[in-house]
JSON list of C-alpha atoms in Angstrom, two decimals:
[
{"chain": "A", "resi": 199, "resn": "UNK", "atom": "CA", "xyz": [0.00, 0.00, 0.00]},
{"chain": "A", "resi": 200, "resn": "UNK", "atom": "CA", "xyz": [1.13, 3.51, -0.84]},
{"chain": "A", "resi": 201, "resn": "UNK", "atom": "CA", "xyz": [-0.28, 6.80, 0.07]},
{"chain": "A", "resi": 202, "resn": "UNK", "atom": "CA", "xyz": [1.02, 10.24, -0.79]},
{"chain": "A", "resi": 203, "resn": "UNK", "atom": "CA", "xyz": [-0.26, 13.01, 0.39]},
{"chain": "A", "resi": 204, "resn": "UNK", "atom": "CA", "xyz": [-0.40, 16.97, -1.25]},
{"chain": "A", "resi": 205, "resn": "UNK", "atom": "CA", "xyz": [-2.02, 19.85, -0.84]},
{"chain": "A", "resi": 206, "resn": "UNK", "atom": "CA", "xyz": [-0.90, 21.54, 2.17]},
{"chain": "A", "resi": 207, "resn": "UNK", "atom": "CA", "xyz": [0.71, 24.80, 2.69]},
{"chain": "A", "resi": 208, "resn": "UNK", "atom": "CA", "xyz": [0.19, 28.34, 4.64]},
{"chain": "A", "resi": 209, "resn": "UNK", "atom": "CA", "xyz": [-3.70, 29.74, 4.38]},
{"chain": "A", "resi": 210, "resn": "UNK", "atom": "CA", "xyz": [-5.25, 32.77, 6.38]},
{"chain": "A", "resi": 211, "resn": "UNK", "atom": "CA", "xyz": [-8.12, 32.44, 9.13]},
{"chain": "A", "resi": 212, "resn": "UNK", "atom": "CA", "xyz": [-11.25, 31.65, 7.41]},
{"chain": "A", "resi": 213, "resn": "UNK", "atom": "CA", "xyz": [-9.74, 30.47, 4.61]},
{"chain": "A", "resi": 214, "resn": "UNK", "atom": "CA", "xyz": [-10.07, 26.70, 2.58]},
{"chain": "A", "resi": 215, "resn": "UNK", "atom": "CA", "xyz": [-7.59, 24.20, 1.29]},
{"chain": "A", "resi": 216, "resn": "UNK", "atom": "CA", "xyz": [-7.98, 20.68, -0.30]},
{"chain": "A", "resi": 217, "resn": "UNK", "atom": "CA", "xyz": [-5.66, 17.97, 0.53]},
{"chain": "A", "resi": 218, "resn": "UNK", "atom": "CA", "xyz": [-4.82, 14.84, -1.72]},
{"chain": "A", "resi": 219, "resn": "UNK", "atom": "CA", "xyz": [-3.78, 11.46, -0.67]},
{"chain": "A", "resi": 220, "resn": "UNK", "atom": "CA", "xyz": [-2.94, 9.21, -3.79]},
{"chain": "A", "resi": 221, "resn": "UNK", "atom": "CA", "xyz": [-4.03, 5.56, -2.63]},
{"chain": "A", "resi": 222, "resn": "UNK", "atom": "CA", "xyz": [-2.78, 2.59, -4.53]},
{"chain": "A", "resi": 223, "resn": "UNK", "atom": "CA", "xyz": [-1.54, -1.03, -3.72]},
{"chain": "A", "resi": 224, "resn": "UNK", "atom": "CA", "xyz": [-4.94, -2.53, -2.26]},
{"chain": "A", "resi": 225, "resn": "UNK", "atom": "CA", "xyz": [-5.86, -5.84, -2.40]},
{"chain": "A", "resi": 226, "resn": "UNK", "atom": "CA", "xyz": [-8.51, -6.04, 0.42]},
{"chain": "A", "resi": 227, "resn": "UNK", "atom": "CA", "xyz": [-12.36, -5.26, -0.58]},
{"chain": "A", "resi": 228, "resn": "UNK", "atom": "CA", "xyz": [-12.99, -3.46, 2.83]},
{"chain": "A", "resi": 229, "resn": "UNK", "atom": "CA", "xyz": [-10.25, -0.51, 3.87]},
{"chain": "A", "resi": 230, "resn": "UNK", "atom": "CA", "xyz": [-10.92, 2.98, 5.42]},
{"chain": "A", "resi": 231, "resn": "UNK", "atom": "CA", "xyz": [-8.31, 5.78, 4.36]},
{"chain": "A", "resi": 232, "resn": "UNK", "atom": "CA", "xyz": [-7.91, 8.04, 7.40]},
{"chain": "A", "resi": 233, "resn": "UNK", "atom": "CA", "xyz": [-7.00, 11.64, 7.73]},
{"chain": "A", "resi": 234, "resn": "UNK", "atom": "CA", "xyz": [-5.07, 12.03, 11.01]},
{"chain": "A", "resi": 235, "resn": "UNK", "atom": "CA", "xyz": [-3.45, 15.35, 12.29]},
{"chain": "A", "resi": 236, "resn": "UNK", "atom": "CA", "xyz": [-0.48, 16.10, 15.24]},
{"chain": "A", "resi": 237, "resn": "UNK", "atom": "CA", "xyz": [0.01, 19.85, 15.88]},
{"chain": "A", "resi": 238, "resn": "UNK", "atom": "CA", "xyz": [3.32, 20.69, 18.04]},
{"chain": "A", "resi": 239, "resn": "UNK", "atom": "CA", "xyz": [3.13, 19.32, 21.04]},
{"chain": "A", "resi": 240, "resn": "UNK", "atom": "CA", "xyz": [-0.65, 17.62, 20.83]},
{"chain": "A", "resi": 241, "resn": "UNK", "atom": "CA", "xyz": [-1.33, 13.85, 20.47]},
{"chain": "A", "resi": 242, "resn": "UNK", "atom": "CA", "xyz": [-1.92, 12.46, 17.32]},
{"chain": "A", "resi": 243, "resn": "UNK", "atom": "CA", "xyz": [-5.94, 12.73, 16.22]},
{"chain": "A", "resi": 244, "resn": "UNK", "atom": "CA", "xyz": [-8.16, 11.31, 14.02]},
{"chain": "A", "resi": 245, "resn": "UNK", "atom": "CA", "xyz": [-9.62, 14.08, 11.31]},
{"chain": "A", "resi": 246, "resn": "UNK", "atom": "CA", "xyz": [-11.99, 12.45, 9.40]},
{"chain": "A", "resi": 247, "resn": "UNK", "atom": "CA", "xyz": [-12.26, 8.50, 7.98]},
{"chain": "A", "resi": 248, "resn": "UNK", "atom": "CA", "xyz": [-13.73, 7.55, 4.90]},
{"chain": "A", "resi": 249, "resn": "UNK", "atom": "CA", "xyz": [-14.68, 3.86, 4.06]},
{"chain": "A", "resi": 250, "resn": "UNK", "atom": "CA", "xyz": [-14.31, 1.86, 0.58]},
{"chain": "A", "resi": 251, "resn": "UNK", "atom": "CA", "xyz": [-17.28, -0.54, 0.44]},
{"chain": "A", "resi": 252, "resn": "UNK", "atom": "CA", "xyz": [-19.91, 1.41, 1.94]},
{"chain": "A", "resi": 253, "resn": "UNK", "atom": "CA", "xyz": [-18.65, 4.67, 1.80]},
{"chain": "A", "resi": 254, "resn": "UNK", "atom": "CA", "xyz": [-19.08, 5.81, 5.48]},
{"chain": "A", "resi": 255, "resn": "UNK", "atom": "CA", "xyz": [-17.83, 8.90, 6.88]},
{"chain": "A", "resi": 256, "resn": "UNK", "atom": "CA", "xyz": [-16.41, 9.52, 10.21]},
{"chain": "A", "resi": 257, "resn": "UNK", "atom": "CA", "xyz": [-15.19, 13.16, 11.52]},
{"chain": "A", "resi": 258, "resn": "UNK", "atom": "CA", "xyz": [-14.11, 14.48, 14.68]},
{"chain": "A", "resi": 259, "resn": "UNK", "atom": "CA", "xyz": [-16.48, 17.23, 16.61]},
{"chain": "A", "resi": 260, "resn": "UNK", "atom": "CA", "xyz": [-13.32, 19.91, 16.00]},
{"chain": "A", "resi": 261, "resn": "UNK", "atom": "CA", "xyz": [-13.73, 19.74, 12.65]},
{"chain": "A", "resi": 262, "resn": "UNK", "atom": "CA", "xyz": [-17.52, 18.92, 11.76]},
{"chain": "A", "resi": 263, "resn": "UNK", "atom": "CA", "xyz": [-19.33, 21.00, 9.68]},
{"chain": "A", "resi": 264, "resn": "UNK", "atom": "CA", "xyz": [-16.05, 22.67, 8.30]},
{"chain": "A", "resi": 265, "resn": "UNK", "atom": "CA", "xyz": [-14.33, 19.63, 6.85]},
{"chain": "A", "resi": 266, "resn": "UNK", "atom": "CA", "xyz": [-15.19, 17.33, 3.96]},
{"chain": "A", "resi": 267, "resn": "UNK", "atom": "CA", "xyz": [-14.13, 14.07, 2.54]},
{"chain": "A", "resi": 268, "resn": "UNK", "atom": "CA", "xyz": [-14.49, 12.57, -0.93]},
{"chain": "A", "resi": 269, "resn": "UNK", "atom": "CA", "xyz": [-13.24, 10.39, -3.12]},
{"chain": "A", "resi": 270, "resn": "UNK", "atom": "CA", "xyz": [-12.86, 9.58, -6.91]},
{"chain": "A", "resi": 271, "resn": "UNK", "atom": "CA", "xyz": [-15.08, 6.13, -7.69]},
{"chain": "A", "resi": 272, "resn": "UNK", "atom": "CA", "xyz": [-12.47, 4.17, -6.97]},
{"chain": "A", "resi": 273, "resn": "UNK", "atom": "CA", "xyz": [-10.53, 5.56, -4.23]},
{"chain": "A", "resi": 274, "resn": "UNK", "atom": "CA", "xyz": [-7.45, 6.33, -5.92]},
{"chain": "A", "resi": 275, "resn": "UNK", "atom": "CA", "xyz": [-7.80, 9.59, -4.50]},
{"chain": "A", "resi": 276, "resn": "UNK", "atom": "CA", "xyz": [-9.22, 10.57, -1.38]},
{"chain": "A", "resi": 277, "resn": "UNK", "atom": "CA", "xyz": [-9.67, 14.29, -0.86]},
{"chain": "A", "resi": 278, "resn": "UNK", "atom": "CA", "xyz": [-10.33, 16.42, 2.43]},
{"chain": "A", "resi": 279, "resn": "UNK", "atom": "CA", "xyz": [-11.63, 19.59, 2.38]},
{"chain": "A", "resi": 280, "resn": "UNK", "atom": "CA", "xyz": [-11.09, 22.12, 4.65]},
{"chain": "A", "resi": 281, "resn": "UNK", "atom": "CA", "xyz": [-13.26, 25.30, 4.92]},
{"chain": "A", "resi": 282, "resn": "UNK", "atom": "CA", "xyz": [-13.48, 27.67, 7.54]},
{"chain": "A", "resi": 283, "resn": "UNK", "atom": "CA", "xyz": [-9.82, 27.15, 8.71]},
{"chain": "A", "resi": 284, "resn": "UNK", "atom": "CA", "xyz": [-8.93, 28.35, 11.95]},
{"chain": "A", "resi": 285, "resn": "UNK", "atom": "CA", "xyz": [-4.79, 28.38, 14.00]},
{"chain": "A", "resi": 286, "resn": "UNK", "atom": "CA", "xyz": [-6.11, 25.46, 15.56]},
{"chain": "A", "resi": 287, "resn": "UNK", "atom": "CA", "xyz": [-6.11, 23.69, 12.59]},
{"chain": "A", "resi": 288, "resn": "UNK", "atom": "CA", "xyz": [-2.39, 23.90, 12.36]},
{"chain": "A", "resi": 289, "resn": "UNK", "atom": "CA", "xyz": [-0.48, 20.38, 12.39]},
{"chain": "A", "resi": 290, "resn": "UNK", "atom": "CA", "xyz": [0.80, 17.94, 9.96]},
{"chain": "A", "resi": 291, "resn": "UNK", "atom": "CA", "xyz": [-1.96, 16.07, 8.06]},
{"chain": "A", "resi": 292, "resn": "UNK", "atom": "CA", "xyz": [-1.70, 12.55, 7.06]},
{"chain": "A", "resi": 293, "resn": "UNK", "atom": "CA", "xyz": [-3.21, 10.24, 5.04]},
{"chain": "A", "resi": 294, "resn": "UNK", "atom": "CA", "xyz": [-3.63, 6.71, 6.41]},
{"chain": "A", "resi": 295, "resn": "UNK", "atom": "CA", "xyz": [-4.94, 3.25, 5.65]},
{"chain": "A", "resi": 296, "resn": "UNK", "atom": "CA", "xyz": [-7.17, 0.53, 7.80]},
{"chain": "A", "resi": 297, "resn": "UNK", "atom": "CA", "xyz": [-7.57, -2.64, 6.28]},
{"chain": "A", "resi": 298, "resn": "UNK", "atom": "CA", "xyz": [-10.78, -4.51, 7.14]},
{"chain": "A", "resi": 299, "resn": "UNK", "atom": "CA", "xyz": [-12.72, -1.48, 7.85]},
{"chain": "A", "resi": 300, "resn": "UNK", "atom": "CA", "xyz": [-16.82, -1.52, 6.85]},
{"chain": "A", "resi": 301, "resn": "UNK", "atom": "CA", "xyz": [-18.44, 1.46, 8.87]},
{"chain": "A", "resi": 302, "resn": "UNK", "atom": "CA", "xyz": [-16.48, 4.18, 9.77]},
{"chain": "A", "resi": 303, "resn": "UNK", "atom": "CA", "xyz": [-16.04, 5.24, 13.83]},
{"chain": "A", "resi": 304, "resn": "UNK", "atom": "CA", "xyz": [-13.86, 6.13, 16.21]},
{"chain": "A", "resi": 305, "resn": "UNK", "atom": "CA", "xyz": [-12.66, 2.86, 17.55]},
{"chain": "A", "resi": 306, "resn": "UNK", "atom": "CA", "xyz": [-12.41, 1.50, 13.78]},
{"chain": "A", "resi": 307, "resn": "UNK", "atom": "CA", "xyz": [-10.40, 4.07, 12.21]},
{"chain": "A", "resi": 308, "resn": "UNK", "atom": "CA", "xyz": [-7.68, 4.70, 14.92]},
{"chain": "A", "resi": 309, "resn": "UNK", "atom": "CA", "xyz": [-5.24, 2.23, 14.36]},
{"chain": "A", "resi": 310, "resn": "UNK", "atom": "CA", "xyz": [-3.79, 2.55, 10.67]},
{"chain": "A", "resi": 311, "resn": "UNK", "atom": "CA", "xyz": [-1.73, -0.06, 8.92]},
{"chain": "A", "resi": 312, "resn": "UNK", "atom": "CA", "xyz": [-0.29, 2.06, 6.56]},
{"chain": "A", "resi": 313, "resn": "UNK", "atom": "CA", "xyz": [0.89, 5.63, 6.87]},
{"chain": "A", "resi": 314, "resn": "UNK", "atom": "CA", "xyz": [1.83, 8.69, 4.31]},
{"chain": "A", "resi": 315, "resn": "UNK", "atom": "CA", "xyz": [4.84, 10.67, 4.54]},
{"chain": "A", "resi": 316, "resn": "UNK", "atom": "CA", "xyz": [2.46, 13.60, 5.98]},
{"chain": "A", "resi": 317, "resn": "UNK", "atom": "CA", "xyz": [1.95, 17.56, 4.70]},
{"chain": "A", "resi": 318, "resn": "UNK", "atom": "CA", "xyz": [2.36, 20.21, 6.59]},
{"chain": "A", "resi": 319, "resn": "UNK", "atom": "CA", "xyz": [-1.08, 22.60, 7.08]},
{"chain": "A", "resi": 320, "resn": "UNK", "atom": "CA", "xyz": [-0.64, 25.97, 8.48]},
{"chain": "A", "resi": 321, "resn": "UNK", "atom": "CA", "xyz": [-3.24, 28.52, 9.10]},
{"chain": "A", "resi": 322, "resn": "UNK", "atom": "CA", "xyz": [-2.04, 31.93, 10.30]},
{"chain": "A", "resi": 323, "resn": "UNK", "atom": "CA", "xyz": [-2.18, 35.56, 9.22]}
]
């Protein structure tokens, strides 16, 4: 499994971005690709999960309402867009695979198999 993720870079308060994760290498039916985030000095969290059989969204209450995630048909791509950005929003963002993963929650999208190298998001004015 591969994942690369792009998209990041420096945006003002209020402002949008759209990151990319490039998925490829699966041979399992049922995976969730993850969005995690760690700012400086913060514990890793889960952003937002999206699953590849029934298509089941997860997000965390920090960012709900003001995040999105998507996908092309067949997952190559898994997209997460952020409106609405705000300093706390700061961190590294990456993109991350569970295999085996149907619906997505909390407890099912924590624990990734696969990681991204990570992109750097950075909201400040």
């Amino acid at each position: 499994v591969q994942l690369v993720e792009s998209g990041g870079g420096l945006v003002q308060p209020g402002g949008s971005l759209t990151l990319s994760c490039a998925a490829s290498g699966f041979y399992f039916a049922d995976y969730a690709i993850v969005w995690f985030r760690q700012a400086p000095g913060k514990e890793r969290e889960v952003v937002s999960c999206l699953t590849s059989s029934e298509r089941t969204t997860y997000y965390a209450d920090s960012v709900k309402g003001r995040f999105s995630i998507s996908s092309d048909d067949a997952m190559n791509t898994v997209y997460l867009q952020m409106n609405s950005l705000k300093p706390d929003d700061t961190a590294i963002y990456y993109c991350a695979a569970v295999l085996g993963v149907v619906i997505a929650a909390p407890d099912t999208c924590r624990r990734p198999d696969n990681w991204g190298q990570g992109t750097q998001v950075t909201v400040s004015s």
